């Protein structure tokens, strides 16, 4: 029997001594004010027990982690036709690169690079009666927590400065792969990225992927196959051009965001989230990746 609390405490002590903490994502001005020394981990076992260390109850901007949740909602509504408009191949490129999108005629490589997530956002804007409210309800329901909310300042900050995402959306539109107005789709996309959650809330939201499509309340939110497929995409595409490195070092499906959060899971066993806001040069949490490498090494648990 693994003493998870002891493992988390040891990782915490090792990580807080690291002096190279990475860089905060300042390209979204509202994210620039976060304290780089913040660090927390939350572990939720599928069997029910949970363990925490550090700043696991502090809210942060989940950013691209939200792309997994929007994909889950879209896939549960649209089914496999969703894949007519985007692919499931790793991009080997940064999350915001546009050149592949042009080369591949407006079909994004996968739903976790920005252009792919914008196509998913477009589907949800078409499908949902009140897109922002309905998506928030979906996340609250998965997590069992009504306090989760958007940070409108962060969303506005991206609306003012997100020229690259406007370029991606316009490129998609030019290839006929965006049905709604660019501004409406990006308003939704920037709000989904602005969701604020704690490590503890994130593990609860992602429980559905570790538990074959059943959320914490044991309600079915995805089919077993949909959960399995989303986990596969997290493994191959969850860390952009560092997906190989994450599989190599950590060995779990997972997803990162430029707010410094990472959530990862071992199907049928656990969900773990970490928050350390400093990023490496690929835009993934530097100490978050190190912490997860230590976790799967010390507990000898990974999908491999
Ligand atoms: N909202 C951010 C963007 O679109 C999300 C990027 C990320 O977390 N990798 O640039």
Short mmCIF file of C-alpha atoms and ligand atoms in Angstrom, two decimals:
data_model
loop_
_atom_site.label_atom_id
_atom_site.label_comp_id
_atom_site.label_asym_id
_atom_site.label_seq_id
_atom_site.Cartn_x
_atom_site.Cartn_y
_atom_site.Cartn_z
CA UNK A 1 0.00 0.00 0.00
CA UNK A 2 1.51 3.35 -1.08
CA UNK A 3 1.62 6.14 1.51
CA UNK A 4 0.43 8.86 -0.89
CA UNK A 5 0.55 11.68 1.66
CA UNK A 6 4.17 10.88 2.39
CA UNK A 7 4.98 10.81 -1.34
CA UNK A 8 3.31 14.21 -1.89
CA UNK A 9 5.10 15.72 1.14
CA UNK A 10 8.47 14.50 -0.13
CA UNK A 11 7.84 15.88 -3.63
CA UNK A 12 6.77 19.21 -2.12
CA UNK A 13 9.96 19.51 -0.08
CA UNK A 14 12.10 18.68 -3.11
CA UNK A 15 10.29 21.02 -5.51
CA UNK A 16 10.18 24.13 -3.33
CA UNK A 17 13.98 24.05 -3.14
CA UNK A 18 14.30 24.38 -6.93
CA UNK A 19 15.61 27.80 -7.87
CA UNK A 20 14.89 27.56 -11.62
CA UNK A 21 11.13 28.05 -11.56
CA UNK A 22 10.49 28.95 -15.22
CA UNK A 23 8.72 32.07 -16.52
CA UNK A 24 5.20 33.39 -16.00
CA UNK A 25 3.10 33.72 -19.20
CA UNK A 26 3.04 37.48 -19.58
CA UNK A 27 1.53 37.48 -23.09
CA UNK A 28 -1.84 37.48 -21.34
CA UNK A 29 -1.34 40.65 -19.26
CA UNK A 30 -3.79 39.60 -16.52
CA UNK A 31 -1.75 36.46 -15.79
CA UNK A 32 1.48 38.38 -15.19
CA UNK A 33 0.81 39.12 -11.51
CA UNK A 34 0.90 35.55 -10.20
CA UNK A 35 3.45 34.63 -7.50
CA UNK A 36 6.04 32.28 -9.01
CA UNK A 37 6.68 30.47 -5.74
CA UNK A 38 3.14 29.10 -5.51
CA UNK A 39 3.03 25.32 -5.67
CA UNK A 40 0.32 22.79 -4.92
CA UNK A 41 -0.67 19.19 -5.70
CA UNK A 42 -3.97 17.36 -5.31
CA UNK A 43 -4.43 13.64 -5.81
CA UNK A 44 -7.85 12.02 -6.14
CA UNK A 45 -8.03 8.25 -6.18
CA UNK A 46 -10.82 6.70 -8.23
CA UNK A 47 -11.60 4.62 -5.15
CA UNK A 48 -12.49 7.83 -3.27
CA UNK A 49 -9.58 8.94 -1.08
CA UNK A 50 -7.91 12.31 -1.75
CA UNK A 51 -4.57 13.84 -0.71
CA UNK A 52 -3.14 17.38 -0.95
CA UNK A 53 -0.01 19.35 -0.34
CA UNK A 54 0.84 23.06 -0.65
CA UNK A 55 -1.44 25.51 -2.46
CA UNK A 56 -3.96 22.89 -3.63
CA UNK A 57 -6.94 25.07 -2.67
CA UNK A 58 -5.84 28.29 -4.43
CA UNK A 59 -7.64 29.21 -7.65
CA UNK A 60 -5.68 29.74 -10.85
CA UNK A 61 -6.41 30.29 -14.52
CA UNK A 62 -6.83 26.84 -16.09
CA UNK A 63 -6.35 28.17 -19.67
CA UNK A 64 -5.76 25.31 -22.14
CA UNK A 65 -6.77 22.65 -19.62
CA UNK A 66 -10.31 23.81 -20.44
CA UNK A 67 -9.87 22.40 -23.97
CA UNK A 68 -10.36 18.88 -22.61
CA UNK A 69 -13.63 19.87 -20.96
CA UNK A 70 -14.96 21.63 -24.07
CA UNK A 71 -13.99 18.60 -26.19
CA UNK A 72 -15.84 16.34 -23.73
CA UNK A 73 -19.02 18.40 -23.94
CA UNK A 74 -18.85 18.66 -27.75
CA UNK A 75 -18.09 14.96 -28.23
CA UNK A 76 -20.92 13.92 -25.90
CA UNK A 77 -23.33 16.00 -28.02
CA UNK A 78 -22.00 15.63 -31.57
CA UNK A 79 -20.51 12.11 -31.51
CA UNK A 80 -18.00 10.93 -34.09
CA UNK A 81 -19.08 13.45 -36.76
CA UNK A 82 -17.01 15.90 -34.76
CA UNK A 83 -13.91 14.39 -36.37
CA UNK A 84 -14.99 15.61 -39.83
CA UNK A 85 -13.71 19.05 -38.85
CA UNK A 86 -10.46 18.25 -37.07
CA UNK A 87 -7.85 15.54 -36.70
CA UNK A 88 -6.24 13.58 -33.83
CA UNK A 89 -2.56 13.82 -34.76
CA UNK A 90 0.11 15.40 -32.56
CA UNK A 91 1.23 18.66 -34.14
CA UNK A 92 4.88 18.70 -33.07
CA UNK A 93 4.42 22.45 -33.08
CA UNK A 94 3.71 25.14 -30.48
CA UNK A 95 0.06 25.50 -29.41
CA UNK A 96 -0.47 28.71 -31.36
CA UNK A 97 1.27 27.92 -34.67
CA UNK A 98 -0.63 28.85 -37.81
CA UNK A 99 1.49 27.48 -40.65
CA UNK A 100 0.27 23.86 -40.37
CA UNK A 101 -3.32 25.05 -40.38
CA UNK A 102 -2.79 26.79 -43.70
CA UNK A 103 -0.88 23.87 -45.17
CA UNK A 104 -3.60 21.42 -44.10
CA UNK A 105 -6.41 23.57 -45.49
CA UNK A 106 -8.07 24.64 -42.27
CA UNK A 107 -8.30 21.20 -40.61
CA UNK A 108 -6.54 21.56 -37.23
CA UNK A 109 -4.19 18.73 -36.25
CA UNK A 110 -5.99 18.11 -32.95
CA UNK A 111 -8.47 19.66 -30.49
CA UNK A 112 -5.79 20.83 -28.04
CA UNK A 113 -3.83 23.25 -30.21
CA UNK A 114 -5.55 26.63 -30.29
CA UNK A 115 -7.04 26.29 -33.80
CA UNK A 116 -8.57 22.91 -32.88
CA UNK A 117 -10.02 24.26 -29.66
CA UNK A 118 -11.47 27.20 -31.62
CA UNK A 119 -13.27 24.74 -33.95
CA UNK A 120 -14.67 22.97 -30.86
CA UNK A 121 -15.72 26.37 -29.45
CA UNK A 122 -17.50 27.08 -32.76
CA UNK A 123 -19.42 23.78 -32.44
CA UNK A 124 -20.48 24.63 -28.89
CA UNK A 125 -21.57 28.15 -29.88
CA UNK A 126 -23.82 26.51 -32.53
CA UNK A 127 -25.08 23.74 -30.23
CA UNK A 128 -25.72 25.43 -26.92
CA UNK A 129 -28.60 27.79 -26.27
CA UNK A 130 -26.56 29.91 -23.83
CA UNK A 131 -22.99 28.84 -24.67
CA UNK A 132 -21.04 30.43 -21.82
CA UNK A 133 -23.64 29.64 -19.16
CA UNK A 134 -24.23 26.10 -20.40
CA UNK A 135 -20.51 25.28 -20.56
CA UNK A 136 -20.03 26.63 -17.04
CA UNK A 137 -22.95 24.48 -15.85
CA UNK A 138 -21.32 21.42 -17.46
CA UNK A 139 -18.03 22.06 -15.62
CA UNK A 140 -19.81 22.77 -12.32
CA UNK A 141 -21.84 19.59 -12.68
CA UNK A 142 -18.76 17.44 -13.44
CA UNK A 143 -16.95 18.89 -10.44
CA UNK A 144 -19.97 19.02 -8.12
CA UNK A 145 -19.00 22.60 -7.25
CA UNK A 146 -21.09 25.69 -8.05
CA UNK A 147 -18.39 28.15 -6.99
CA UNK A 148 -16.39 27.61 -10.19
CA UNK A 149 -16.52 30.66 -12.44
CA UNK A 150 -14.94 32.59 -15.32
CA UNK A 151 -12.54 35.43 -14.64
CA UNK A 152 -13.90 38.14 -16.92
CA UNK A 153 -10.78 40.29 -16.53
CA UNK A 154 -8.62 37.47 -17.92
CA UNK A 155 -11.09 36.86 -20.76
CA UNK A 156 -11.15 40.61 -21.60
CA UNK A 157 -7.37 40.73 -21.43
CA UNK A 158 -7.17 38.00 -24.11
CA UNK A 159 -9.88 39.66 -26.20
CA UNK A 160 -7.65 42.78 -26.30
CA UNK A 161 -4.36 41.02 -26.98
CA UNK A 162 -5.18 37.64 -28.57
CA UNK A 163 -4.25 38.61 -32.13
CA UNK A 164 -2.82 35.19 -32.87
CA UNK A 165 -6.14 33.55 -31.96
CA UNK A 166 -7.98 36.06 -34.16
CA UNK A 167 -5.61 35.08 -36.96
CA UNK A 168 -6.33 31.36 -36.38
CA UNK A 169 -10.09 31.93 -36.32
CA UNK A 170 -9.96 34.01 -39.49
CA UNK A 171 -7.88 31.35 -41.21
CA UNK A 172 -10.42 28.71 -40.18
CA UNK A 173 -13.18 30.94 -41.54
CA UNK A 174 -11.36 31.35 -44.86
CA UNK A 175 -11.25 27.53 -45.16
CA UNK A 176 -14.94 27.28 -44.30
CA UNK A 177 -14.30 25.55 -40.98
CA UNK A 178 -15.91 28.17 -38.72
CA UNK A 179 -19.68 28.64 -38.87
CA UNK A 180 -20.20 31.49 -36.41
CA UNK A 181 -18.78 35.01 -36.21
CA UNK A 182 -15.11 35.11 -35.29
CA UNK A 183 -15.81 37.51 -32.39
CA UNK A 184 -18.58 35.30 -30.94
CA UNK A 185 -16.47 32.15 -31.10
CA UNK A 186 -13.45 33.86 -29.53
CA UNK A 187 -15.58 35.42 -26.82
CA UNK A 188 -16.61 31.88 -25.86
CA UNK A 189 -13.06 30.50 -26.26
CA UNK A 190 -11.45 33.23 -24.13
CA UNK A 191 -14.06 32.68 -21.43
CA UNK A 192 -13.51 28.91 -21.32
CA UNK A 193 -9.76 29.57 -20.97
CA UNK A 194 -10.39 32.09 -18.18
CA UNK A 195 -12.06 29.50 -15.92
CA UNK A 196 -10.48 29.55 -12.48
CA UNK A 197 -10.14 26.36 -10.50
CA UNK A 198 -8.06 24.92 -7.68
CA UNK A 199 -5.98 21.75 -8.02
CA UNK A 200 -8.63 19.99 -5.92
CA UNK A 201 -11.45 21.12 -8.23
CA UNK A 202 -9.49 20.11 -11.34
CA UNK A 203 -8.99 16.55 -10.15
CA UNK A 204 -12.72 16.31 -9.51
CA UNK A 205 -13.56 17.67 -12.99
CA UNK A 206 -11.21 15.13 -14.62
CA UNK A 207 -12.44 12.19 -12.55
CA UNK A 208 -14.85 11.42 -15.42
CA UNK A 209 -11.90 10.56 -17.70
CA UNK A 210 -10.29 8.25 -15.13
CA UNK A 211 -13.61 6.58 -14.29
CA UNK A 212 -14.71 5.39 -17.75
CA UNK A 213 -17.07 8.32 -18.34
CA UNK A 214 -18.81 8.36 -14.94
CA UNK A 215 -18.37 11.57 -12.94
CA UNK A 216 -17.77 11.76 -9.18
CA UNK A 217 -21.51 11.51 -8.56
CA UNK A 218 -21.41 8.25 -10.58
CA UNK A 219 -23.55 9.78 -13.33
CA UNK A 220 -22.61 8.86 -16.90
CA UNK A 221 -21.35 11.95 -18.72
CA UNK A 222 -19.35 10.23 -21.50
CA UNK A 223 -19.40 6.76 -22.99
CA UNK A 224 -16.52 4.50 -22.01
CA UNK A 225 -15.21 4.81 -25.57
CA UNK A 226 -15.37 8.64 -25.52
CA UNK A 227 -13.42 8.76 -22.24
CA UNK A 228 -10.85 6.34 -23.65
CA UNK A 229 -10.42 8.36 -26.84
CA UNK A 230 -10.06 11.66 -24.99
CA UNK A 231 -7.36 10.07 -22.80
CA UNK A 232 -5.54 8.96 -25.95
CA UNK A 233 -5.58 12.51 -27.32
CA UNK A 234 -4.33 13.85 -23.97
CA UNK A 235 -1.39 11.44 -24.17
CA UNK A 236 -0.46 12.26 -27.76
CA UNK A 237 -1.37 15.97 -27.93
CA UNK A 238 -1.83 17.31 -24.37
CA UNK A 239 1.55 19.04 -24.22
CA UNK A 240 1.91 20.26 -27.82
CA UNK A 241 5.52 19.91 -28.96
CA UNK A 242 6.44 18.45 -25.58
CA UNK A 243 3.96 15.55 -25.67
CA UNK A 244 6.80 13.09 -26.27
CA UNK A 245 8.79 14.46 -23.34
CA UNK A 246 5.76 14.23 -21.02
CA UNK A 247 5.06 10.62 -22.06
CA UNK A 248 8.77 9.84 -21.60
CA UNK A 249 9.18 11.52 -18.20
CA UNK A 250 5.73 11.10 -16.65
CA UNK A 251 3.90 8.42 -18.65
CA UNK A 252 0.31 9.57 -18.14
CA UNK A 253 -2.38 11.20 -20.31
CA UNK A 254 -2.61 14.82 -19.22
CA UNK A 255 -3.15 18.44 -20.17
CA UNK A 256 -1.34 21.65 -19.38
CA UNK A 257 -2.30 25.33 -19.48
CA UNK A 258 -0.26 28.53 -19.61
CA UNK A 259 -1.62 29.42 -16.15
CA UNK A 260 0.89 26.79 -14.90
CA UNK A 261 -1.58 24.00 -14.17
CA UNK A 262 -1.25 20.38 -15.27
CA UNK A 263 -3.76 17.60 -14.73
CA UNK A 264 -2.89 13.98 -15.46
CA UNK A 265 -4.52 10.64 -14.81
CA UNK A 266 -4.12 6.90 -14.70
CA UNK A 267 -7.37 5.32 -15.94
CA UNK A 268 -9.26 3.45 -13.19
CA UNK A 269 -6.68 4.54 -10.58
CA UNK A 270 -6.25 8.28 -9.97
CA UNK A 271 -6.29 11.89 -11.15
CA UNK A 272 -3.52 14.26 -10.08
CA UNK A 273 -3.20 18.01 -10.61
CA UNK A 274 -0.34 20.34 -9.93
CA UNK A 275 0.02 24.08 -10.08
CA UNK A 276 3.39 25.84 -10.41
CA UNK A 277 2.98 29.01 -12.50
CA UNK A 278 6.49 29.25 -14.00
CA UNK A 279 6.59 27.77 -17.52
CA UNK A 280 9.35 26.13 -19.53
CA UNK A 281 10.17 27.25 -23.09
CA UNK A 282 7.37 25.02 -24.50
CA UNK A 283 4.72 26.78 -22.39
CA UNK A 284 4.21 23.92 -19.91
CA UNK A 285 4.64 24.23 -16.13
CA UNK A 286 8.34 23.62 -15.45
CA UNK A 287 8.09 22.46 -11.84
CA UNK A 288 4.69 20.86 -12.48
CA UNK A 289 6.28 18.46 -14.95
CA UNK A 290 9.13 17.74 -12.55
CA UNK A 291 6.67 17.04 -9.72
CA UNK A 292 4.68 14.60 -11.85
CA UNK A 293 7.84 12.83 -13.00
CA UNK A 294 8.76 12.36 -9.34
CA UNK A 295 5.23 11.11 -8.55
CA UNK A 296 5.10 8.40 -11.20
CA UNK A 297 8.71 7.40 -10.47
CA UNK A 298 8.30 7.21 -6.68
CA UNK A 299 4.94 5.36 -6.86
CA UNK A 300 5.96 3.26 -9.87
CA UNK A 301 2.60 4.01 -11.51
CA UNK A 302 2.14 5.01 -15.14
CA UNK A 303 0.32 3.68 -18.16
CA UNK A 304 3.48 1.95 -19.35
N1 LIG B 1 -5.86 31.16 -23.75
C1 LIG B 1 -4.56 30.76 -24.15
C2 LIG B 1 -4.34 31.04 -25.63
O1 LIG B 1 -5.23 30.86 -26.40
C3 LIG B 1 -4.39 29.29 -23.84
C4 LIG B 1 -3.01 28.78 -24.22
C5 LIG B 1 -2.51 27.67 -23.35
O2 LIG B 1 -2.89 27.51 -22.19
N2 LIG B 1 -1.58 26.91 -23.88
O3 LIG B 1 -3.28 31.47 -26.03
#
